Amino acid sequence: MSSNDRVLVERSGPHATITMNRPERRNALSEGFMDELTAAFEEVAATDALGITLAGNGPVFSAGHDFAELAGADHAATRRTLLTCARLMRTVQSVPQVVLARVHGLATAAGCQLVATCDLAVAGYSAGFAAPGGKGGWFCHTPMVAVSRNVGRKRAVEMALTGDVVDAGTAAEWGLVNRAVADAELEEAARDLLDRATRGSPRSKALGKQALYAQLDRPESDAMAYAVEVMAAAAQTPEAQEGMAAFLDKRAPKWPA
């Protein structure tokens, strides 16, 4: 799979790994870097990979937006950068693969947003999560969209207003990540969760991911009405019929190509 110096894309078995490789800039999310990350996700999305791990090289996962690029930028340029970030986040949630963030070190501001946006996340105990704008001069408006939908209102407000770093164990307790483990166990724990999350029919999983995000922010009655229609239609697919037949026949399913 294609890579460049700043975004590494590797394939191992059924899974791909996209690695942010700007350690000298703490994997800061400049506009060009986010475009490259988006392109990497789009490239993997077009393959038969079942899952994607998002990782970062260097001492931190990601320090968020690149202030060297934004300091002094006018309104139009700043807005363009934020829209580029929003496009990256939408891409992470729209690709058919399961996306798991494997987090070490700090994930702050838009870096924290990136973790919150991924389908799953596993953090090493070295990880920390923050929306530091609350104690600075530029509030973390856009990062808190994803973060608040993971941790709940009071915890989101605490993160946003204090800007304090939340440790990995607390992040797991709050629901920002799925679990926290010793750094020495991080790769194995991330791979184990991704293996389990990519079992079953890939096409069914892709539809399920799409529908899950589509219903999450709807009122419960609307979400149920939507889910009923999706599930009824999905029952007619070859994958659903094969899954039911395999269950009744007490055999392993054979998914259509």
PDB file of C-alpha atoms in Angstrom:
ATOM      1  CA  MET A   1       0.000   0.000   0.000  1.00  0.00           C
ATOM      2  CA  SER A   2       1.199   3.532  -0.707  1.00  0.00           C
ATOM      3  CA  SER A   3       2.902   5.629   1.954  1.00  0.00           C
ATOM      4  CA  ASN A   4       4.756   8.894   2.198  1.00  0.00           C
ATOM      5  CA  ASP A   5       7.162  10.222   4.792  1.00  0.00           C
ATOM      6  CA  ARG A   6       4.375  11.677   6.930  1.00  0.00           C
ATOM      7  CA  VAL A   7       1.630   9.045   6.636  1.00  0.00           C
ATOM      8  CA  LEU A   8       2.630   5.386   6.658  1.00  0.00           C
ATOM      9  CA  VAL A   9       0.134   2.821   5.358  1.00  0.00           C
ATOM     10  CA  GLU A  10       0.873  -0.855   5.963  1.00  0.00           C
ATOM     11  CA  ARG A  11      -1.143  -4.034   5.471  1.00  0.00           C
ATOM     12  CA  SER A  12      -0.824  -7.094   7.715  1.00  0.00           C
ATOM     13  CA  GLY A  13      -3.301  -9.877   7.049  1.00  0.00           C
ATOM     14  CA  PRO A  14      -6.881  -8.595   7.117  1.00  0.00           C
ATOM     15  CA  HIS A  15      -5.974  -5.280   8.765  1.00  0.00           C
ATOM     16  CA  ALA A  16      -4.252  -2.079   7.699  1.00  0.00           C
ATOM     17  CA  THR A  17      -2.358   0.373   9.894  1.00  0.00           C
ATOM     18  CA  ILE A  18      -2.242   4.098   9.189  1.00  0.00           C
ATOM     19  CA  THR A  19       0.544   5.736  11.172  1.00  0.00           C
ATOM     20  CA  MET A  20       0.942   9.467  11.677  1.00  0.00           C
ATOM     21  CA  ASN A  21       4.649  10.095  11.196  1.00  0.00           C
ATOM     22  CA  ARG A  22       5.392  13.701  12.115  1.00  0.00           C
ATOM     23  CA  PRO A  23       7.169  13.058  15.426  1.00  0.00           C
ATOM     24  CA  GLU A  24       9.180  16.260  15.125  1.00  0.00           C
ATOM     25  CA  ARG A  25       5.858  18.175  15.092  1.00  0.00           C
ATOM     26  CA  ARG A  26       4.145  15.891  17.652  1.00  0.00           C
ATOM     27  CA  ASN A  27       1.893  14.665  14.842  1.00  0.00           C
ATOM     28  CA  ALA A  28       0.274  18.093  14.652  1.00  0.00           C
ATOM     29  CA  LEU A  29      -2.665  18.185  12.266  1.00  0.00           C
ATOM     30  CA  SER A  30      -1.721  20.747   9.643  1.00  0.00           C
ATOM     31  CA  GLU A  31      -4.071  21.190   6.701  1.00  0.00           C
ATOM     32  CA  GLY A  32      -1.833  19.287   4.286  1.00  0.00           C
ATOM     33  CA  PHE A  33      -1.236  16.505   6.807  1.00  0.00           C
ATOM     34  CA  MET A  34      -4.967  16.062   7.342  1.00  0.00           C
ATOM     35  CA  ASP A  35      -5.465  15.854   3.575  1.00  0.00           C
ATOM     36  CA  GLU A  36      -2.853  13.091   3.472  1.00  0.00           C
ATOM     37  CA  LEU A  37      -4.530  11.226   6.327  1.00  0.00           C
ATOM     38  CA  THR A  38      -7.907  11.497   4.604  1.00  0.00           C
ATOM     39  CA  ALA A  39      -6.391  10.146   1.386  1.00  0.00           C
ATOM     40  CA  ALA A  40      -4.883   7.227   3.300  1.00  0.00           C
ATOM     41  CA  PHE A  41      -8.259   6.303   4.795  1.00  0.00           C
ATOM     42  CA  GLU A  42      -9.883   6.572   1.375  1.00  0.00           C
ATOM     43  CA  GLU A  43      -7.198   4.335  -0.112  1.00  0.00           C
ATOM     44  CA  VAL A  44      -7.698   1.624   2.507  1.00  0.00           C
ATOM     45  CA  ALA A  45     -11.481   1.977   2.238  1.00  0.00           C
ATOM     46  CA  ALA A  46     -11.275   0.811  -1.382  1.00  0.00           C
ATOM     47  CA  THR A  47      -9.478  -2.425  -0.428  1.00  0.00           C
ATOM     48  CA  ASP A  48     -10.683  -5.668   1.133  1.00  0.00           C
ATOM     49  CA  ALA A  49      -9.121  -4.796   4.497  1.00  0.00           C
ATOM     50  CA  LEU A  50     -11.476  -5.522   7.387  1.00  0.00           C
ATOM     51  CA  GLY A  51     -10.058  -3.124   9.962  1.00  0.00           C
ATOM     52  CA  ILE A  52      -7.816  -0.075  10.291  1.00  0.00           C
ATOM     53  CA  THR A  53      -5.561   0.836  13.203  1.00  0.00           C
ATOM     54  CA  LEU A  54      -4.679   4.524  13.534  1.00  0.00           C
ATOM     55  CA  ALA A  55      -1.404   5.061  15.364  1.00  0.00           C
ATOM     56  CA  GLY A  56       1.198   7.766  15.863  1.00  0.00           C
ATOM     57  CA  ASN A  57       4.986   7.666  15.823  1.00  0.00           C
ATOM     58  CA  GLY A  58       7.020   9.611  18.324  1.00  0.00           C
ATOM     59  CA  PRO A  59       6.410  10.625  21.946  1.00  0.00           C
ATOM     60  CA  VAL A  60       2.723  11.572  21.533  1.00  0.00           C
ATOM     61  CA  PHE A  61      -0.286  10.420  19.555  1.00  0.00           C
ATOM     62  CA  SER A  62      -1.221  13.889  18.297  1.00  0.00           C
ATOM     63  CA  ALA A  63      -0.943  17.406  19.687  1.00  0.00           C
ATOM     64  CA  GLY A  64      -3.896  18.632  17.620  1.00  0.00           C
ATOM     65  CA  HIS A  65      -3.947  21.531  15.178  1.00  0.00           C
ATOM     66  CA  ASP A  66      -0.615  22.938  14.063  1.00  0.00           C
ATOM     67  CA  PHE A  67      -0.352  26.386  15.633  1.00  0.00           C
ATOM     68  CA  ALA A  68       2.682  27.168  13.499  1.00  0.00           C
ATOM     69  CA  GLU A  69       0.286  27.140  10.545  1.00  0.00           C
ATOM     70  CA  LEU A  70      -2.649  28.847  12.265  1.00  0.00           C
ATOM     71  CA  ALA A  71      -0.921  31.678  14.129  1.00  0.00           C
ATOM     72  CA  GLY A  72      -1.744  34.809  12.168  1.00  0.00           C
ATOM     73  CA  ALA A  73      -4.008  33.000   9.697  1.00  0.00           C
ATOM     74  CA  ASP A  74      -7.062  34.969   8.596  1.00  0.00           C
ATOM     75  CA  HIS A  75     -10.664  33.860   9.074  1.00  0.00           C
ATOM     76  CA  ALA A  76     -10.946  32.182   5.656  1.00  0.00           C
ATOM     77  CA  ALA A  77      -7.723  30.191   6.064  1.00  0.00           C
ATOM     78  CA  THR A  78      -8.615  29.102   9.600  1.00  0.00           C
ATOM     79  CA  ARG A  79     -12.094  28.062   8.515  1.00  0.00           C
ATOM     80  CA  ARG A  80     -10.624  26.068   5.625  1.00  0.00           C
ATOM     81  CA  THR A  81      -8.348  24.186   8.042  1.00  0.00           C
ATOM     82  CA  LEU A  82     -11.259  23.385  10.355  1.00  0.00           C
ATOM     83  CA  LEU A  83     -13.365  22.171   7.428  1.00  0.00           C
ATOM     84  CA  THR A  84     -10.453  19.980   6.323  1.00  0.00           C
ATOM     85  CA  CYS A  85     -10.403  18.530   9.828  1.00  0.00           C
ATOM     86  CA  ALA A  86     -14.158  17.928   9.730  1.00  0.00           C
ATOM     87  CA  ARG A  87     -13.731  16.093   6.426  1.00  0.00           C
ATOM     88  CA  LEU A  88     -11.072  13.839   7.972  1.00  0.00           C
ATOM     89  CA  MET A  89     -13.365  13.023  10.891  1.00  0.00           C
ATOM     90  CA  ARG A  90     -16.297  12.258   8.576  1.00  0.00           C
ATOM     91  CA  THR A  91     -14.069   9.991   6.513  1.00  0.00           C
ATOM     92  CA  VAL A  92     -12.989   7.995   9.581  1.00  0.00           C
ATOM     93  CA  GLN A  93     -16.623   7.272  10.390  1.00  0.00           C
ATOM     94  CA  SER A  94     -17.772   6.710   6.807  1.00  0.00           C
ATOM     95  CA  VAL A  95     -15.195   4.149   5.639  1.00  0.00           C
ATOM     96  CA  PRO A  96     -16.617   0.602   5.683  1.00  0.00           C
ATOM     97  CA  GLN A  97     -13.811  -0.724   7.872  1.00  0.00           C
ATOM     98  CA  VAL A  98     -13.732  -0.698  11.664  1.00  0.00           C
ATOM     99  CA  VAL A  99     -11.279   2.039  12.738  1.00  0.00           C
ATOM    100  CA  LEU A 100      -9.414   1.679  16.034  1.00  0.00           C
ATOM    101  CA  ALA A 101      -7.165   4.338  17.569  1.00  0.00           C
ATOM    102  CA  ARG A 102      -4.079   2.903  19.306  1.00  0.00           C
ATOM    103  CA  VAL A 103      -3.072   5.713  21.623  1.00  0.00           C
ATOM    104  CA  HIS A 104       0.149   6.375  23.473  1.00  0.00           C
ATOM    105  CA  GLY A 105       1.287   9.665  24.963  1.00  0.00           C
ATOM    106  CA  LEU A 106      -0.824  12.798  24.723  1.00  0.00           C
ATOM    107  CA  ALA A 107      -3.848  13.227  22.461  1.00  0.00           C
ATOM    108  CA  THR A 108      -4.865  16.847  22.803  1.00  0.00           C
ATOM    109  CA  ALA A 109      -7.397  19.169  21.145  1.00  0.00           C
ATOM    110  CA  ALA A 110      -7.977  17.902  17.576  1.00  0.00           C
ATOM    111  CA  GLY A 111      -5.829  14.877  18.462  1.00  0.00           C
ATOM    112  CA  CYS A 112      -8.323  14.053  21.213  1.00  0.00           C
ATOM    113  CA  GLN A 113     -11.113  14.695  18.710  1.00  0.00           C
ATOM    114  CA  LEU A 114      -9.526  12.138  16.400  1.00  0.00           C
ATOM    115  CA  VAL A 115      -9.536   9.484  19.142  1.00  0.00           C
ATOM    116  CA  ALA A 116     -13.153  10.286  20.026  1.00  0.00           C
ATOM    117  CA  THR A 117     -14.124  10.018  16.348  1.00  0.00           C
ATOM    118  CA  CYS A 118     -12.622   6.555  15.777  1.00  0.00           C
ATOM    119  CA  ASP A 119     -14.994   3.622  16.168  1.00  0.00           C
ATOM    120  CA  LEU A 120     -12.861   2.090  18.925  1.00  0.00           C
ATOM    121  CA  ALA A 121      -9.835   3.150  20.965  1.00  0.00           C
ATOM    122  CA  VAL A 122      -7.287   1.431  23.173  1.00  0.00           C
ATOM    123  CA  ALA A 123      -4.879   3.541  25.205  1.00  0.00           C
ATOM    124  CA  GLY A 124      -1.624   2.775  26.935  1.00  0.00           C
ATOM    125  CA  TYR A 125      -1.231   4.041  30.471  1.00  0.00           C
ATOM    126  CA  SER A 126       1.154   6.677  29.098  1.00  0.00           C
ATOM    127  CA  ALA A 127      -1.757   8.257  27.238  1.00  0.00           C
ATOM    128  CA  GLY A 128      -3.447  11.458  28.298  1.00  0.00           C
ATOM    129  CA  PHE A 129      -6.384  13.319  26.782  1.00  0.00           C
ATOM    130  CA  ALA A 130      -7.148  17.022  26.930  1.00  0.00           C
ATOM    131  CA  ALA A 131      -9.035  19.903  25.360  1.00  0.00           C
ATOM    132  CA  PRO A 132      -6.507  22.522  26.455  1.00  0.00           C
ATOM    133  CA  GLY A 133      -8.230  25.493  24.864  1.00  0.00           C
ATOM    134  CA  GLY A 134     -10.199  25.957  28.079  1.00  0.00           C
ATOM    135  CA  LYS A 135      -7.107  27.222  29.844  1.00  0.00           C
ATOM    136  CA  GLY A 136      -5.795  29.115  26.839  1.00  0.00           C
ATOM    137  CA  GLY A 137      -7.076  31.670  24.385  1.00  0.00           C
ATOM    138  CA  TRP A 138      -8.723  29.500  21.729  1.00  0.00           C
ATOM    139  CA  PHE A 139     -11.515  27.292  23.097  1.00  0.00           C
ATOM    140  CA  CYS A 140     -11.739  23.738  21.716  1.00  0.00           C
ATOM    141  CA  HIS A 141     -15.100  24.211  20.006  1.00  0.00           C
ATOM    142  CA  THR A 142     -14.770  21.568  17.288  1.00  0.00           C
ATOM    143  CA  PRO A 143     -12.903  18.893  19.298  1.00  0.00           C
ATOM    144  CA  MET A 144     -15.674  18.938  21.891  1.00  0.00           C
ATOM    145  CA  VAL A 145     -18.287  17.922  19.306  1.00  0.00           C
ATOM    146  CA  ALA A 146     -16.860  14.392  19.209  1.00  0.00           C
ATOM    147  CA  VAL A 147     -15.576  14.309  22.788  1.00  0.00           C
ATOM    148  CA  SER A 148     -18.929  15.337  24.300  1.00  0.00           C
ATOM    149  CA  ARG A 149     -20.663  12.546  22.405  1.00  0.00           C
ATOM    150  CA  ASN A 150     -18.336  10.040  24.058  1.00  0.00           C
ATOM    151  CA  VAL A 151     -18.112  11.150  27.677  1.00  0.00           C
ATOM    152  CA  GLY A 152     -21.416  12.828  28.535  1.00  0.00           C
ATOM    153  CA  ARG A 153     -22.264  16.433  29.343  1.00  0.00           C
ATOM    154  CA  LYS A 154     -20.749  17.071  32.782  1.00  0.00           C
ATOM    155  CA  ARG A 155     -17.480  15.320  31.977  1.00  0.00           C
ATOM    156  CA  ALA A 156     -17.275  17.096  28.621  1.00  0.00           C
ATOM    157  CA  VAL A 157     -17.809  20.459  30.274  1.00  0.00           C
ATOM    158  CA  GLU A 158     -15.124  19.652  32.847  1.00  0.00           C
ATOM    159  CA  MET A 159     -12.658  18.759  30.096  1.00  0.00           C
ATOM    160  CA  ALA A 160     -13.572  21.809  28.035  1.00  0.00           C
ATOM    161  CA  LEU A 161     -13.467  24.375  30.835  1.00  0.00           C
ATOM    162  CA  THR A 162     -10.435  23.154  32.783  1.00  0.00           C
ATOM    163  CA  GLY A 163      -8.268  22.003  29.882  1.00  0.00           C
ATOM    164  CA  ASP A 164      -6.770  19.461  32.278  1.00  0.00           C
ATOM    165  CA  VAL A 165      -5.268  16.187  31.061  1.00  0.00           C
ATOM    166  CA  VAL A 166      -7.431  13.115  31.689  1.00  0.00           C
ATOM    167  CA  ASP A 167      -5.337   9.999  32.280  1.00  0.00           C
ATOM    168  CA  ALA A 168      -5.902   6.781  30.364  1.00  0.00           C
ATOM    169  CA  GLY A 169      -7.672   4.973  33.190  1.00  0.00           C
ATOM    170  CA  THR A 170     -10.117   7.831  33.665  1.00  0.00           C
ATOM    171  CA  ALA A 171     -10.620   8.084  29.893  1.00  0.00           C
ATOM    172  CA  ALA A 172     -11.641   4.416  29.874  1.00  0.00           C
ATOM    173  CA  GLU A 173     -13.971   4.937  32.842  1.00  0.00           C
ATOM    174  CA  TRP A 174     -15.558   7.944  31.103  1.00  0.00           C
ATOM    175  CA  GLY A 175     -15.978   6.135  27.758  1.00  0.00           C
ATOM    176  CA  LEU A 176     -13.490   8.157  25.722  1.00  0.00           C
ATOM    177  CA  VAL A 177     -11.531   4.951  25.056  1.00  0.00           C
ATOM    178  CA  ASN A 178     -12.633   1.326  25.285  1.00  0.00           C
ATOM    179  CA  ARG A 179      -9.852   0.260  27.619  1.00  0.00           C
ATOM    180  CA  ALA A 180      -6.517   1.269  29.070  1.00  0.00           C
ATOM    181  CA  VAL A 181      -3.602  -1.149  29.306  1.00  0.00           C
ATOM    182  CA  ALA A 182       0.084  -1.150  30.101  1.00  0.00           C
ATOM    183  CA  ASP A 183       2.073   0.307  27.215  1.00  0.00           C
ATOM    184  CA  ALA A 184       3.885  -3.002  26.764  1.00  0.00           C
ATOM    185  CA  GLU A 185       0.496  -4.629  26.102  1.00  0.00           C
ATOM    186  CA  LEU A 186      -0.901  -1.867  23.885  1.00  0.00           C
ATOM    187  CA  GLU A 187      -0.288  -3.415  20.457  1.00  0.00           C
ATOM    188  CA  GLU A 188      -1.587  -6.833  21.529  1.00  0.00           C
ATOM    189  CA  ALA A 189      -4.681  -5.392  23.220  1.00  0.00           C
ATOM    190  CA  ALA A 190      -5.470  -3.189  20.212  1.00  0.00           C
ATOM    191  CA  ARG A 191      -5.032  -6.085  17.794  1.00  0.00           C
ATOM    192  CA  ASP A 192      -7.221  -8.353  19.938  1.00  0.00           C
ATOM    193  CA  LEU A 193     -10.076  -5.848  20.039  1.00  0.00           C
ATOM    194  CA  LEU A 194      -9.844  -5.168  16.311  1.00  0.00           C
ATOM    195  CA  ASP A 195      -9.807  -8.906  15.577  1.00  0.00           C
ATOM    196  CA  ARG A 196     -12.976  -9.381  17.581  1.00  0.00           C
ATOM    197  CA  ALA A 197     -14.639  -6.293  16.122  1.00  0.00           C
ATOM    198  CA  THR A 198     -14.075  -7.466  12.548  1.00  0.00           C
ATOM    199  CA  ARG A 199     -15.613 -10.918  12.885  1.00  0.00           C
ATOM    200  CA  GLY A 200     -18.619 -11.689  10.742  1.00  0.00           C
ATOM    201  CA  SER A 201     -19.663 -10.517   7.301  1.00  0.00           C
ATOM    202  CA  PRO A 202     -17.661  -7.465   6.137  1.00  0.00           C
ATOM    203  CA  ARG A 203     -20.581  -6.092   4.118  1.00  0.00           C
ATOM    204  CA  SER A 204     -22.985  -6.495   7.019  1.00  0.00           C
ATOM    205  CA  LYS A 205     -20.458  -4.789   9.296  1.00  0.00           C
ATOM    206  CA  ALA A 206     -20.072  -1.848   6.905  1.00  0.00           C
ATOM    207  CA  LEU A 207     -23.842  -1.321   6.723  1.00  0.00           C
ATOM    208  CA  GLY A 208     -24.068  -1.706  10.491  1.00  0.00           C
ATOM    209  CA  LYS A 209     -21.421   0.943  11.110  1.00  0.00           C
ATOM    210  CA  GLN A 210     -23.137   3.375   8.742  1.00  0.00           C
ATOM    211  CA  ALA A 211     -26.546   2.839  10.306  1.00  0.00           C
ATOM    212  CA  LEU A 212     -25.203   2.999  13.857  1.00  0.00           C
ATOM    213  CA  TYR A 213     -23.808   6.493  13.353  1.00  0.00           C
ATOM    214  CA  ALA A 214     -26.908   7.576  11.455  1.00  0.00           C
ATOM    215  CA  GLN A 215     -29.205   6.757  14.383  1.00  0.00           C
ATOM    216  CA  LEU A 216     -27.044   7.821  17.333  1.00  0.00           C
ATOM    217  CA  ASP A 217     -28.062  11.475  17.447  1.00  0.00           C
ATOM    218  CA  ARG A 218     -31.714  11.000  16.514  1.00  0.00           C
ATOM    219  CA  PRO A 219     -34.519  10.994  19.075  1.00  0.00           C
ATOM    220  CA  GLU A 220     -35.177   7.455  20.269  1.00  0.00           C
ATOM    221  CA  SER A 221     -38.448   7.018  18.405  1.00  0.00           C
ATOM    222  CA  ASP A 222     -36.908   8.263  15.141  1.00  0.00           C
ATOM    223  CA  ALA A 223     -33.839   6.101  15.682  1.00  0.00           C
ATOM    224  CA  MET A 224     -36.004   3.015  16.187  1.00  0.00           C
ATOM    225  CA  ALA A 225     -38.075   3.735  13.073  1.00  0.00           C
ATOM    226  CA  TYR A 226     -34.906   4.161  11.026  1.00  0.00           C
ATOM    227  CA  ALA A 227     -33.289   1.013  12.489  1.00  0.00           C
ATOM    228  CA  VAL A 228     -36.387  -1.080  11.759  1.00  0.00           C
ATOM    229  CA  GLU A 229     -36.264  -0.168   8.073  1.00  0.00           C
ATOM    230  CA  VAL A 230     -32.518  -0.755   7.776  1.00  0.00           C
ATOM    231  CA  MET A 231     -32.675  -4.084   9.609  1.00  0.00           C
ATOM    232  CA  ALA A 232     -35.649  -5.319   7.587  1.00  0.00           C
ATOM    233  CA  ALA A 233     -33.849  -4.485   4.341  1.00  0.00           C
ATOM    234  CA  ALA A 234     -30.569  -5.982   5.585  1.00  0.00           C
ATOM    235  CA  ALA A 235     -32.343  -9.263   6.360  1.00  0.00           C
ATOM    236  CA  GLN A 236     -32.783  -9.758   2.615  1.00  0.00           C
ATOM    237  CA  THR A 237     -29.046  -9.684   1.880  1.00  0.00           C
ATOM    238  CA  PRO A 238     -27.142 -12.897   1.102  1.00  0.00           C
ATOM    239  CA  GLU A 239     -25.015 -12.364   4.218  1.00  0.00           C
ATOM    240  CA  ALA A 240     -28.007 -12.234   6.540  1.00  0.00           C
ATOM    241  CA  GLN A 241     -29.608 -15.277   4.946  1.00  0.00           C
ATOM    242  CA  GLU A 242     -26.339 -17.220   5.135  1.00  0.00           C
ATOM    243  CA  GLY A 243     -25.876 -16.237   8.780  1.00  0.00           C
ATOM    244  CA  MET A 244     -29.344 -17.462   9.713  1.00  0.00           C
ATOM    245  CA  ALA A 245     -28.951 -20.664   7.700  1.00  0.00           C
ATOM    246  CA  ALA A 246     -25.572 -21.394   9.297  1.00  0.00           C
ATOM    247  CA  PHE A 247     -27.043 -20.868  12.766  1.00  0.00           C
ATOM    248  CA  LEU A 248     -29.931 -23.234  12.046  1.00  0.00           C
ATOM    249  CA  ASP A 249     -27.628 -25.812  10.455  1.00  0.00           C
ATOM    250  CA  LYS A 250     -25.110 -25.497  13.328  1.00  0.00           C
ATOM    251  CA  ARG A 251     -22.213 -24.823  10.957  1.00  0.00           C
ATOM    252  CA  ALA A 252     -19.739 -22.033  10.277  1.00  0.00           C
ATOM    253  CA  PRO A 253     -21.065 -19.426   7.844  1.00  0.00           C
ATOM    254  CA  LYS A 254     -19.548 -18.947   4.401  1.00  0.00           C
ATOM    255  CA  TRP A 255     -19.781 -15.281   3.482  1.00  0.00           C
ATOM    256  CA  PRO A 256     -20.394 -14.332  -0.164  1.00  0.00           C
ATOM    257  CA  ALA A 257     -17.449 -12.702  -1.906  1.00  0.00           C
TER     258      ALA A 257
END
